[in-house]
């Protein structure tokens, strides 16, 4: 008699459809940038978006789905279920929501309360691209307190040790301590490709110049030999 198939406990927790609906291009661009940028300078952390977070075993209706979450470490079973279980997975360091007309009310209401009082996430990043609102809430004594922006309007993340601020295109970017903008994954790939293209072109130019130099040296050697022959004609055939 065959043994019954074992069930992965994680598979019981669904990724709810309402947390994975298509978003406007600006929303998707912002989310993809943030995930790629954080991964570039915090490779040891887990960075995910649009997945369900559960905090009570077998309570399938009690969940929240942030646009961005940064965890204190990698998730071994992420590829299998795309859900986070509070009793198994690394603690969240930062969550982020990019507001839309569909989510704006819950982002500053029920989700805010869940991140603050239930999950106790150290930092909550809130972005409203349409209304140009950027807030970073930091958990202090069990309550979220707004991080005060610096003179450039940027907000310092104690968890990531980086700045959040508006860029020239009207999106939120991440900046190093010195104010340099951190590129997203696609930007980094494009920059690498451009650098590689320039390197290959430089090598090609160097090879071409080396060939030209070798040809000039060959021609110079021929001319030198011809001049030497004209200056010292062969007299072996003259009569004695």
JSON list of C-alpha atoms in Angstrom, two decimals:
[
{"chain": "A", "resi": 1, "resn": "UNK", "atom": "CA", "xyz": [0.00, 0.00, 0.00]},
{"chain": "A", "resi": 2, "resn": "UNK", "atom": "CA", "xyz": [1.42, 3.35, -1.04]},
{"chain": "A", "resi": 3, "resn": "UNK", "atom": "CA", "xyz": [2.11, 5.93, 1.64]},
{"chain": "A", "resi": 4, "resn": "UNK", "atom": "CA", "xyz": [-0.09, 9.04, 1.39]},
{"chain": "A", "resi": 5, "resn": "UNK", "atom": "CA", "xyz": [1.55, 12.01, -0.33]},
{"chain": "A", "resi": 6, "resn": "UNK", "atom": "CA", "xyz": [2.89, 14.55, 2.10]},
{"chain": "A", "resi": 7, "resn": "UNK", "atom": "CA", "xyz": [1.57, 18.10, 1.87]},
{"chain": "A", "resi": 8, "resn": "UNK", "atom": "CA", "xyz": [3.84, 21.07, 2.14]},
{"chain": "A", "resi": 9, "resn": "UNK", "atom": "CA", "xyz": [2.25, 23.25, 4.82]},
{"chain": "A", "resi": 10, "resn": "UNK", "atom": "CA", "xyz": [3.26, 26.34, 2.88]},
{"chain": "A", "resi": 11, "resn": "UNK", "atom": "CA", "xyz": [1.21, 25.29, -0.14]},
{"chain": "A", "resi": 12, "resn": "UNK", "atom": "CA", "xyz": [-1.99, 25.69, 1.86]},
{"chain": "A", "resi": 13, "resn": "UNK", "atom": "CA", "xyz": [-1.57, 29.47, 1.94]},
{"chain": "A", "resi": 14, "resn": "UNK", "atom": "CA", "xyz": [-2.67, 31.04, -1.34]},
{"chain": "A", "resi": 15, "resn": "UNK", "atom": "CA", "xyz": [-1.39, 34.10, -3.11]},
{"chain": "A", "resi": 16, "resn": "UNK", "atom": "CA", "xyz": [-4.66, 35.99, -3.17]},
{"chain": "A", "resi": 17, "resn": "UNK", "atom": "CA", "xyz": [-5.80, 37.25, -6.55]},
{"chain": "A", "resi": 18, "resn": "UNK", "atom": "CA", "xyz": [-6.52, 40.74, -5.26]},
{"chain": "A", "resi": 19, "resn": "UNK", "atom": "CA", "xyz": [-2.84, 41.06, -4.29]},
{"chain": "A", "resi": 20, "resn": "UNK", "atom": "CA", "xyz": [-1.59, 40.14, -7.76]},
{"chain": "A", "resi": 21, "resn": "UNK", "atom": "CA", "xyz": [-3.72, 42.27, -10.07]},
{"chain": "A", "resi": 22, "resn": "UNK", "atom": "CA", "xyz": [-2.03, 44.17, -12.92]},
{"chain": "A", "resi": 23, "resn": "UNK", "atom": "CA", "xyz": [-0.91, 47.63, -11.90]},
{"chain": "A", "resi": 24, "resn": "UNK", "atom": "CA", "xyz": [-0.45, 50.83, -13.96]},
{"chain": "A", "resi": 25, "resn": "UNK", "atom": "CA", "xyz": [2.91, 51.12, -15.75]},
{"chain": "A", "resi": 26, "resn": "UNK", "atom": "CA", "xyz": [4.18, 53.82, -13.36]},
{"chain": "A", "resi": 27, "resn": "UNK", "atom": "CA", "xyz": [3.34, 51.63, -10.36]},
{"chain": "A", "resi": 28, "resn": "UNK", "atom": "CA", "xyz": [5.08, 48.62, -11.89]},
{"chain": "A", "resi": 29, "resn": "UNK", "atom": "CA", "xyz": [8.11, 50.68, -12.87]},
{"chain": "A", "resi": 30, "resn": "UNK", "atom": "CA", "xyz": [8.49, 52.05, -9.34]},
{"chain": "A", "resi": 31, "resn": "UNK", "atom": "CA", "xyz": [8.10, 48.65, -7.71]},
{"chain": "A", "resi": 32, "resn": "UNK", "atom": "CA", "xyz": [10.57, 46.95, -10.05]},
{"chain": "A", "resi": 33, "resn": "UNK", "atom": "CA", "xyz": [13.10, 49.73, -9.53]},
{"chain": "A", "resi": 34, "resn": "UNK", "atom": "CA", "xyz": [12.91, 49.55, -5.75]},
{"chain": "A", "resi": 35, "resn": "UNK", "atom": "CA", "xyz": [13.31, 45.77, -5.69]},
{"chain": "A", "resi": 36, "resn": "UNK", "atom": "CA", "xyz": [16.23, 45.83, -8.11]},
{"chain": "A", "resi": 37, "resn": "UNK", "atom": "CA", "xyz": [17.99, 48.70, -6.36]},
{"chain": "A", "resi": 38, "resn": "UNK", "atom": "CA", "xyz": [17.73, 47.15, -2.88]},
{"chain": "A", "resi": 39, "resn": "UNK", "atom": "CA", "xyz": [18.94, 43.80, -4.19]},
{"chain": "A", "resi": 40, "resn": "UNK", "atom": "CA", "xyz": [21.98, 45.49, -5.70]},
{"chain": "A", "resi": 41, "resn": "UNK", "atom": "CA", "xyz": [23.29, 46.86, -2.40]},
{"chain": "A", "resi": 42, "resn": "UNK", "atom": "CA", "xyz": [21.77, 44.34, 0.04]},
{"chain": "A", "resi": 43, "resn": "UNK", "atom": "CA", "xyz": [22.33, 41.00, -1.73]},
{"chain": "A", "resi": 44, "resn": "UNK", "atom": "CA", "xyz": [22.20, 39.05, 1.55]},
{"chain": "A", "resi": 45, "resn": "UNK", "atom": "CA", "xyz": [18.61, 40.13, 2.20]},
{"chain": "A", "resi": 46, "resn": "UNK", "atom": "CA", "xyz": [15.43, 38.81, 0.59]},
{"chain": "A", "resi": 47, "resn": "UNK", "atom": "CA", "xyz": [13.56, 41.41, -1.45]},
{"chain": "A", "resi": 48, "resn": "UNK", "atom": "CA", "xyz": [10.14, 40.57, -2.86]},
{"chain": "A", "resi": 49, "resn": "UNK", "atom": "CA", "xyz": [6.96, 42.22, -4.06]},
{"chain": "A", "resi": 50, "resn": "UNK", "atom": "CA", "xyz": [3.28, 41.40, -4.44]},
{"chain": "A", "resi": 51, "resn": "UNK", "atom": "CA", "xyz": [3.07, 38.40, -2.15]},
{"chain": "A", "resi": 52, "resn": "UNK", "atom": "CA", "xyz": [0.88, 37.42, 0.76]},
{"chain": "A", "resi": 53, "resn": "UNK", "atom": "CA", "xyz": [2.10, 37.65, 4.35]},
{"chain": "A", "resi": 54, "resn": "UNK", "atom": "CA", "xyz": [0.39, 35.44, 6.95]},
{"chain": "A", "resi": 55, "resn": "UNK", "atom": "CA", "xyz": [0.90, 35.82, 10.69]},
{"chain": "A", "resi": 56, "resn": "UNK", "atom": "CA", "xyz": [-1.37, 33.10, 12.14]},
{"chain": "A", "resi": 57, "resn": "UNK", "atom": "CA", "xyz": [-1.21, 29.39, 11.24]},
{"chain": "A", "resi": 58, "resn": "UNK", "atom": "CA", "xyz": [-4.23, 28.16, 9.24]},
{"chain": "A", "resi": 59, "resn": "UNK", "atom": "CA", "xyz": [-5.85, 31.63, 9.31]},
{"chain": "A", "resi": 60, "resn": "UNK", "atom": "CA", "xyz": [-6.09, 31.92, 5.53]},
{"chain": "A", "resi": 61, "resn": "UNK", "atom": "CA", "xyz": [-8.15, 35.10, 5.55]},
{"chain": "A", "resi": 62, "resn": "UNK", "atom": "CA", "xyz": [-5.74, 37.06, 7.72]},
{"chain": "A", "resi": 63, "resn": "UNK", "atom": "CA", "xyz": [-3.05, 38.27, 5.41]},
{"chain": "A", "resi": 64, "resn": "UNK", "atom": "CA", "xyz": [-1.61, 41.40, 3.84]},
{"chain": "A", "resi": 65, "resn": "UNK", "atom": "CA", "xyz": [0.08, 41.85, 0.46]},
{"chain": "A", "resi": 66, "resn": "UNK", "atom": "CA", "xyz": [2.70, 44.65, 0.30]},
{"chain": "A", "resi": 67, "resn": "UNK", "atom": "CA", "xyz": [4.14, 45.92, -2.97]},
{"chain": "A", "resi": 68, "resn": "UNK", "atom": "CA", "xyz": [7.63, 45.68, -1.49]},
{"chain": "A", "resi": 69, "resn": "UNK", "atom": "CA", "xyz": [9.08, 43.77, 1.44]},
{"chain": "A", "resi": 70, "resn": "UNK", "atom": "CA", "xyz": [12.67, 43.45, 2.58]},
{"chain": "A", "resi": 71, "resn": "UNK", "atom": "CA", "xyz": [13.35, 40.50, 4.87]},
{"chain": "A", "resi": 72, "resn": "UNK", "atom": "CA", "xyz": [16.24, 39.94, 7.25]},
{"chain": "A", "resi": 73, "resn": "UNK", "atom": "CA", "xyz": [17.39, 36.89, 5.30]},
{"chain": "A", "resi": 74, "resn": "UNK", "atom": "CA", "xyz": [16.62, 34.64, 2.33]},
{"chain": "A", "resi": 75, "resn": "UNK", "atom": "CA", "xyz": [13.50, 32.47, 2.06]},
{"chain": "A", "resi": 76, "resn": "UNK", "atom": "CA", "xyz": [14.26, 28.87, 1.13]},
{"chain": "A", "resi": 77, "resn": "UNK", "atom": "CA", "xyz": [10.75, 28.05, -0.12]},
{"chain": "A", "resi": 78, "resn": "UNK", "atom": "CA", "xyz": [9.97, 31.34, -1.87]},
{"chain": "A", "resi": 79, "resn": "UNK", "atom": "CA", "xyz": [9.86, 29.85, -5.37]},
{"chain": "A", "resi": 80, "resn": "UNK", "atom": "CA", "xyz": [7.39, 27.17, -4.27]},
{"chain": "A", "resi": 81, "resn": "UNK", "atom": "CA", "xyz": [4.61, 29.31, -2.84]},
{"chain": "A", "resi": 82, "resn": "UNK", "atom": "CA", "xyz": [5.36, 33.06, -2.91]},
{"chain": "A", "resi": 83, "resn": "UNK", "atom": "CA", "xyz": [3.94, 33.51, 0.57]},
{"chain": "A", "resi": 84, "resn": "UNK", "atom": "CA", "xyz": [5.52, 34.62, 3.85]},
{"chain": "A", "resi": 85, "resn": "UNK", "atom": "CA", "xyz": [4.74, 32.81, 7.09]},
{"chain": "A", "resi": 86, "resn": "UNK", "atom": "CA", "xyz": [5.57, 34.70, 10.28]},
{"chain": "A", "resi": 87, "resn": "UNK", "atom": "CA", "xyz": [6.39, 31.52, 12.22]},
{"chain": "A", "resi": 88, "resn": "UNK", "atom": "CA", "xyz": [8.84, 30.19, 9.62]},
{"chain": "A", "resi": 89, "resn": "UNK", "atom": "CA", "xyz": [10.38, 33.00, 7.61]},
{"chain": "A", "resi": 90, "resn": "UNK", "atom": "CA", "xyz": [12.84, 35.83, 8.37]},
{"chain": "A", "resi": 91, "resn": "UNK", "atom": "CA", "xyz": [11.40, 38.97, 9.95]},
{"chain": "A", "resi": 92, "resn": "UNK", "atom": "CA", "xyz": [10.52, 41.91, 7.70]},
{"chain": "A", "resi": 93, "resn": "UNK", "atom": "CA", "xyz": [12.78, 44.94, 7.99]},
{"chain": "A", "resi": 94, "resn": "UNK", "atom": "CA", "xyz": [10.85, 47.24, 5.68]},
{"chain": "A", "resi": 95, "resn": "UNK", "atom": "CA", "xyz": [7.60, 47.10, 3.74]},
{"chain": "A", "resi": 96, "resn": "UNK", "atom": "CA", "xyz": [6.48, 49.49, 1.03]},
{"chain": "A", "resi": 97, "resn": "UNK", "atom": "CA", "xyz": [3.22, 50.40, -0.63]},
{"chain": "A", "resi": 98, "resn": "UNK", "atom": "CA", "xyz": [2.83, 52.29, -3.90]},
{"chain": "A", "resi": 99, "resn": "UNK", "atom": "CA", "xyz": [-0.62, 53.82, -3.73]},
{"chain": "A", "resi": 100, "resn": "UNK", "atom": "CA", "xyz": [-3.23, 53.48, -6.44]},
{"chain": "A", "resi": 101, "resn": "UNK", "atom": "CA", "xyz": [-6.90, 54.43, -6.56]},
{"chain": "A", "resi": 102, "resn": "UNK", "atom": "CA", "xyz": [-7.73, 50.84, -5.69]},
{"chain": "A", "resi": 103, "resn": "UNK", "atom": "CA", "xyz": [-5.39, 50.57, -2.69]},
{"chain": "A", "resi": 104, "resn": "UNK", "atom": "CA", "xyz": [-4.95, 54.12, -1.39]},
{"chain": "A", "resi": 105, "resn": "UNK", "atom": "CA", "xyz": [-7.49, 53.81, 1.43]},
{"chain": "A", "resi": 106, "resn": "UNK", "atom": "CA", "xyz": [-6.18, 50.50, 2.78]},
{"chain": "A", "resi": 107, "resn": "UNK", "atom": "CA", "xyz": [-2.52, 51.57, 2.38]},
{"chain": "A", "resi": 108, "resn": "UNK", "atom": "CA", "xyz": [-3.00, 54.35, 4.93]},
{"chain": "A", "resi": 109, "resn": "UNK", "atom": "CA", "xyz": [-5.67, 52.50, 6.93]},
{"chain": "A", "resi": 110, "resn": "UNK", "atom": "CA", "xyz": [-5.89, 48.78, 7.55]},
{"chain": "A", "resi": 111, "resn": "UNK", "atom": "CA", "xyz": [-2.48, 47.93, 6.08]},
{"chain": "A", "resi": 112, "resn": "UNK", "atom": "CA", "xyz": [-0.83, 50.69, 8.08]},
{"chain": "A", "resi": 113, "resn": "UNK", "atom": "CA", "xyz": [-2.31, 49.24, 11.28]},
{"chain": "A", "resi": 114, "resn": "UNK", "atom": "CA", "xyz": [-1.27, 45.71, 10.37]},
{"chain": "A", "resi": 115, "resn": "UNK", "atom": "CA", "xyz": [2.32, 46.69, 9.65]},
{"chain": "A", "resi": 116, "resn": "UNK", "atom": "CA", "xyz": [2.46, 48.74, 12.84]},
{"chain": "A", "resi": 117, "resn": "UNK", "atom": "CA", "xyz": [0.60, 46.68, 15.44]},
{"chain": "A", "resi": 118, "resn": "UNK", "atom": "CA", "xyz": [0.44, 43.11, 14.11]},
{"chain": "A", "resi": 119, "resn": "UNK", "atom": "CA", "xyz": [3.63, 42.52, 12.15]},
{"chain": "A", "resi": 120, "resn": "UNK", "atom": "CA", "xyz": [5.61, 45.27, 13.91]},
{"chain": "A", "resi": 121, "resn": "UNK", "atom": "CA", "xyz": [7.64, 46.05, 10.80]},
{"chain": "A", "resi": 122, "resn": "UNK", "atom": "CA", "xyz": [10.44, 48.47, 11.72]},
{"chain": "A", "resi": 123, "resn": "UNK", "atom": "CA", "xyz": [9.85, 50.75, 8.70]},
{"chain": "A", "resi": 124, "resn": "UNK", "atom": "CA", "xyz": [6.93, 51.38, 6.36]},
{"chain": "A", "resi": 125, "resn": "UNK", "atom": "CA", "xyz": [7.54, 53.23, 3.10]},
{"chain": "A", "resi": 126, "resn": "UNK", "atom": "CA", "xyz": [4.49, 54.87, 1.51]},
{"chain": "A", "resi": 127, "resn": "UNK", "atom": "CA", "xyz": [4.60, 56.31, -2.02]},
{"chain": "A", "resi": 128, "resn": "UNK", "atom": "CA", "xyz": [1.79, 58.04, -3.88]},
{"chain": "A", "resi": 129, "resn": "UNK", "atom": "CA", "xyz": [3.13, 58.88, -7.33]},
{"chain": "A", "resi": 130, "resn": "UNK", "atom": "CA", "xyz": [-0.07, 60.54, -8.53]},
{"chain": "A", "resi": 131, "resn": "UNK", "atom": "CA", "xyz": [-0.28, 62.89, -5.55]},
{"chain": "A", "resi": 132, "resn": "UNK", "atom": "CA", "xyz": [3.51, 63.13, -5.09]},
{"chain": "A", "resi": 133, "resn": "UNK", "atom": "CA", "xyz": [3.49, 61.93, -1.50]},
{"chain": "A", "resi": 134, "resn": "UNK", "atom": "CA", "xyz": [6.49, 60.20, 0.04]},
{"chain": "A", "resi": 135, "resn": "UNK", "atom": "CA", "xyz": [6.49, 59.07, 3.67]},
{"chain": "A", "resi": 136, "resn": "UNK", "atom": "CA", "xyz": [8.66, 56.80, 5.71]},
{"chain": "A", "resi": 137, "resn": "UNK", "atom": "CA", "xyz": [7.26, 55.60, 9.03]},
{"chain": "A", "resi": 138, "resn": "UNK", "atom": "CA", "xyz": [9.61, 54.21, 11.68]},
{"chain": "A", "resi": 139, "resn": "UNK", "atom": "CA", "xyz": [8.42, 52.02, 14.53]},
{"chain": "A", "resi": 140, "resn": "UNK", "atom": "CA", "xyz": [9.27, 53.59, 17.90]},
{"chain": "A", "resi": 141, "resn": "UNK", "atom": "CA", "xyz": [7.81, 52.18, 21.12]},
{"chain": "A", "resi": 142, "resn": "UNK", "atom": "CA", "xyz": [5.22, 50.24, 19.17]},
{"chain": "A", "resi": 143, "resn": "UNK", "atom": "CA", "xyz": [3.95, 53.20, 17.12]},
{"chain": "A", "resi": 144, "resn": "UNK", "atom": "CA", "xyz": [4.87, 54.54, 13.71]},
{"chain": "A", "resi": 145, "resn": "UNK", "atom": "CA", "xyz": [6.56, 57.93, 13.70]},
{"chain": "A", "resi": 146, "resn": "UNK", "atom": "CA", "xyz": [7.13, 59.91, 10.50]},
{"chain": "A", "resi": 147, "resn": "UNK", "atom": "CA", "xyz": [10.78, 60.25, 9.54]},
{"chain": "A", "resi": 148, "resn": "UNK", "atom": "CA", "xyz": [11.69, 63.91, 9.10]},
{"chain": "A", "resi": 149, "resn": "UNK", "atom": "CA", "xyz": [13.10, 64.71, 5.64]},
{"chain": "A", "resi": 150, "resn": "UNK", "atom": "CA", "xyz": [16.47, 66.37, 5.24]},
{"chain": "A", "resi": 151, "resn": "UNK", "atom": "CA", "xyz": [17.10, 69.65, 3.43]},
{"chain": "A", "resi": 152, "resn": "UNK", "atom": "CA", "xyz": [16.76, 67.83, 0.08]},
{"chain": "A", "resi": 153, "resn": "UNK", "atom": "CA", "xyz": [13.42, 66.32, 1.04]},
{"chain": "A", "resi": 154, "resn": "UNK", "atom": "CA", "xyz": [14.92, 62.84, 1.34]},
{"chain": "A", "resi": 155, "resn": "UNK", "atom": "CA", "xyz": [14.10, 60.29, 4.03]},
{"chain": "A", "resi": 156, "resn": "UNK", "atom": "CA", "xyz": [16.76, 58.21, 5.76]},
{"chain": "A", "resi": 157, "resn": "UNK", "atom": "CA", "xyz": [16.09, 54.49, 6.19]},
{"chain": "A", "resi": 158, "resn": "UNK", "atom": "CA", "xyz": [17.79, 53.16, 9.31]},
{"chain": "A", "resi": 159, "resn": "UNK", "atom": "CA", "xyz": [17.13, 49.59, 8.15]},
{"chain": "A", "resi": 160, "resn": "UNK", "atom": "CA", "xyz": [18.69, 49.96, 4.71]},
{"chain": "A", "resi": 161, "resn": "UNK", "atom": "CA", "xyz": [21.15, 52.75, 5.53]},
{"chain": "A", "resi": 162, "resn": "UNK", "atom": "CA", "xyz": [20.10, 54.62, 2.40]},
{"chain": "A", "resi": 163, "resn": "UNK", "atom": "CA", "xyz": [18.02, 57.66, 1.42]},
{"chain": "A", "resi": 164, "resn": "UNK", "atom": "CA", "xyz": [14.62, 57.65, -0.30]},
{"chain": "A", "resi": 165, "resn": "UNK", "atom": "CA", "xyz": [13.81, 60.70, -2.38]},
{"chain": "A", "resi": 166, "resn": "UNK", "atom": "CA", "xyz": [12.19, 62.02, -5.53]},
{"chain": "A", "resi": 167, "resn": "UNK", "atom": "CA", "xyz": [14.21, 61.90, -8.74]},
{"chain": "A", "resi": 168, "resn": "UNK", "atom": "CA", "xyz": [14.05, 64.15, -11.78]},
{"chain": "A", "resi": 169, "resn": "UNK", "atom": "CA", "xyz": [11.47, 61.95, -13.51]},
{"chain": "A", "resi": 170, "resn": "UNK", "atom": "CA", "xyz": [8.96, 62.12, -10.68]},
{"chain": "A", "resi": 171, "resn": "UNK", "atom": "CA", "xyz": [9.68, 58.68, -9.25]},
{"chain": "A", "resi": 172, "resn": "UNK", "atom": "CA", "xyz": [11.14, 57.71, -5.89]},
{"chain": "A", "resi": 173, "resn": "UNK", "atom": "CA", "xyz": [14.77, 56.63, -6.05]},
{"chain": "A", "resi": 174, "resn": "UNK", "atom": "CA", "xyz": [17.26, 55.33, -3.51]},
{"chain": "A", "resi": 175, "resn": "UNK", "atom": "CA", "xyz": [20.45, 57.27, -2.82]},
{"chain": "A", "resi": 176, "resn": "UNK", "atom": "CA", "xyz": [23.76, 56.47, -1.16]},
{"chain": "A", "resi": 177, "resn": "UNK", "atom": "CA", "xyz": [25.06, 58.45, 1.80]},
{"chain": "A", "resi": 178, "resn": "UNK", "atom": "CA", "xyz": [26.88, 60.76, -0.59]},
{"chain": "A", "resi": 179, "resn": "UNK", "atom": "CA", "xyz": [23.69, 61.46, -2.52]},
{"chain": "A", "resi": 180, "resn": "UNK", "atom": "CA", "xyz": [24.50, 59.29, -5.54]},
{"chain": "A", "resi": 181, "resn": "UNK", "atom": "CA", "xyz": [21.46, 57.59, -7.03]},
{"chain": "A", "resi": 182, "resn": "UNK", "atom": "CA", "xyz": [21.46, 53.79, -7.01]},
{"chain": "A", "resi": 183, "resn": "UNK", "atom": "CA", "xyz": [20.44, 52.34, -10.38]},
{"chain": "A", "resi": 184, "resn": "UNK", "atom": "CA", "xyz": [17.77, 49.67, -10.65]},
{"chain": "A", "resi": 185, "resn": "UNK", "atom": "CA", "xyz": [18.45, 46.23, -12.09]},
{"chain": "A", "resi": 186, "resn": "UNK", "atom": "CA", "xyz": [17.53, 47.11, -15.67]},
{"chain": "A", "resi": 187, "resn": "UNK", "atom": "CA", "xyz": [19.50, 50.33, -15.48]},
{"chain": "A", "resi": 188, "resn": "UNK", "atom": "CA", "xyz": [22.53, 48.50, -14.06]},
{"chain": "A", "resi": 189, "resn": "UNK", "atom": "CA", "xyz": [22.35, 45.92, -16.86]},
{"chain": "A", "resi": 190, "resn": "UNK", "atom": "CA", "xyz": [22.05, 48.69, -19.46]},
{"chain": "A", "resi": 191, "resn": "UNK", "atom": "CA", "xyz": [25.02, 50.52, -17.93]},
{"chain": "A", "resi": 192, "resn": "UNK", "atom": "CA", "xyz": [27.07, 47.32, -17.95]},
{"chain": "A", "resi": 193, "resn": "UNK", "atom": "CA", "xyz": [26.13, 46.64, -21.57]},
{"chain": "A", "resi": 194, "resn": "UNK", "atom": "CA", "xyz": [27.08, 50.19, -22.56]},
{"chain": "A", "resi": 195, "resn": "UNK", "atom": "CA", "xyz": [30.40, 49.91, -20.70]},
{"chain": "A", "resi": 196, "resn": "UNK", "atom": "CA", "xyz": [31.05, 46.56, -22.38]},
{"chain": "A", "resi": 197, "resn": "UNK", "atom": "CA", "xyz": [30.21, 48.05, -25.80]},
{"chain": "A", "resi": 198, "resn": "UNK", "atom": "CA", "xyz": [32.61, 50.93, -25.19]},
{"chain": "A", "resi": 199, "resn": "UNK", "atom": "CA", "xyz": [35.31, 48.49, -24.04]},
{"chain": "A", "resi": 200, "resn": "UNK", "atom": "CA", "xyz": [34.91, 46.37, -27.16]},
{"chain": "A", "resi": 201, "resn": "UNK", "atom": "CA", "xyz": [34.99, 49.45, -29.38]},
{"chain": "A", "resi": 202, "resn": "UNK", "atom": "CA", "xyz": [38.13, 50.66, -27.61]},
{"chain": "A", "resi": 203, "resn": "UNK", "atom": "CA", "xyz": [39.77, 47.26, -28.11]},
{"chain": "A", "resi": 204, "resn": "UNK", "atom": "CA", "xyz": [38.77, 47.27, -31.77]},
{"chain": "A", "resi": 205, "resn": "UNK", "atom": "CA", "xyz": [40.24, 50.76, -32.21]},
{"chain": "A", "resi": 206, "resn": "UNK", "atom": "CA", "xyz": [43.42, 49.67, -30.44]},
{"chain": "A", "resi": 207, "resn": "UNK", "atom": "CA", "xyz": [43.72, 46.63, -32.71]},
{"chain": "A", "resi": 208, "resn": "UNK", "atom": "CA", "xyz": [43.15, 48.77, -35.79]},
{"chain": "A", "resi": 209, "resn": "UNK", "atom": "CA", "xyz": [45.75, 51.29, -34.66]},
{"chain": "A", "resi": 210, "resn": "UNK", "atom": "CA", "xyz": [48.21, 48.48, -33.93]},
{"chain": "A", "resi": 211, "resn": "UNK", "atom": "CA", "xyz": [47.68, 47.09, -37.44]},
{"chain": "A", "resi": 212, "resn": "UNK", "atom": "CA", "xyz": [48.18, 50.53, -38.97]},
{"chain": "A", "resi": 213, "resn": "UNK", "atom": "CA", "xyz": [51.32, 51.04, -36.89]},
{"chain": "A", "resi": 214, "resn": "UNK", "atom": "CA", "xyz": [52.67, 47.65, -37.96]},
{"chain": "A", "resi": 215, "resn": "UNK", "atom": "CA", "xyz": [51.98, 48.48, -41.62]},
{"chain": "A", "resi": 216, "resn": "UNK", "atom": "CA", "xyz": [53.74, 51.85, -41.29]},
{"chain": "A", "resi": 217, "resn": "UNK", "atom": "CA", "xyz": [56.73, 50.18, -39.65]},
{"chain": "A", "resi": 218, "resn": "UNK", "atom": "CA", "xyz": [56.85, 47.60, -42.47]},
{"chain": "A", "resi": 219, "resn": "UNK", "atom": "CA", "xyz": [56.73, 50.31, -45.13]},
{"chain": "A", "resi": 220, "resn": "UNK", "atom": "CA", "xyz": [59.37, 52.33, -43.28]},
{"chain": "A", "resi": 221, "resn": "UNK", "atom": "CA", "xyz": [61.62, 49.29, -43.18]},
{"chain": "A", "resi": 222, "resn": "UNK", "atom": "CA", "xyz": [61.17, 48.80, -46.94]},
{"chain": "A", "resi": 223, "resn": "UNK", "atom": "CA", "xyz": [61.96, 52.43, -47.67]},
{"chain": "A", "resi": 224, "resn": "UNK", "atom": "CA", "xyz": [64.99, 52.32, -45.41]},
{"chain": "A", "resi": 225, "resn": "UNK", "atom": "CA", "xyz": [66.24, 49.25, -47.24]},
{"chain": "A", "resi": 226, "resn": "UNK", "atom": "CA", "xyz": [65.67, 50.91, -50.63]},
{"chain": "A", "resi": 227, "resn": "UNK", "atom": "CA", "xyz": [67.54, 54.05, -49.58]},
{"chain": "A", "resi": 228, "resn": "UNK", "atom": "CA", "xyz": [70.41, 51.97, -48.25]},
{"chain": "A", "resi": 229, "resn": "UNK", "atom": "CA", "xyz": [70.61, 50.06, -51.54]},
{"chain": "A", "resi": 230, "resn": "UNK", "atom": "CA", "xyz": [70.68, 53.31, -53.54]},
{"chain": "A", "resi": 231, "resn": "UNK", "atom": "CA", "xyz": [73.40, 54.77, -51.34]},
{"chain": "A", "resi": 232, "resn": "UNK", "atom": "CA", "xyz": [75.57, 51.64, -51.58]},
{"chain": "A", "resi": 233, "resn": "UNK", "atom": "CA", "xyz": [75.14, 50.19, -55.13]},
{"chain": "A", "resi": 234, "resn": "UNK", "atom": "CA", "xyz": [76.46, 46.65, -55.75]},
{"chain": "A", "resi": 235, "resn": "UNK", "atom": "CA", "xyz": [79.92, 46.90, -57.54]},
{"chain": "A", "resi": 236, "resn": "UNK", "atom": "CA", "xyz": [80.57, 43.19, -57.85]},
{"chain": "A", "resi": 237, "resn": "UNK", "atom": "CA", "xyz": [80.05, 43.32, -61.68]},
{"chain": "A", "resi": 238, "resn": "UNK", "atom": "CA", "xyz": [82.57, 46.17, -62.34]},
{"chain": "A", "resi": 239, "resn": "UNK", "atom": "CA", "xyz": [85.76, 45.15, -64.35]},
{"chain": "A", "resi": 240, "resn": "UNK", "atom": "CA", "xyz": [88.98, 44.76, -62.34]}
]
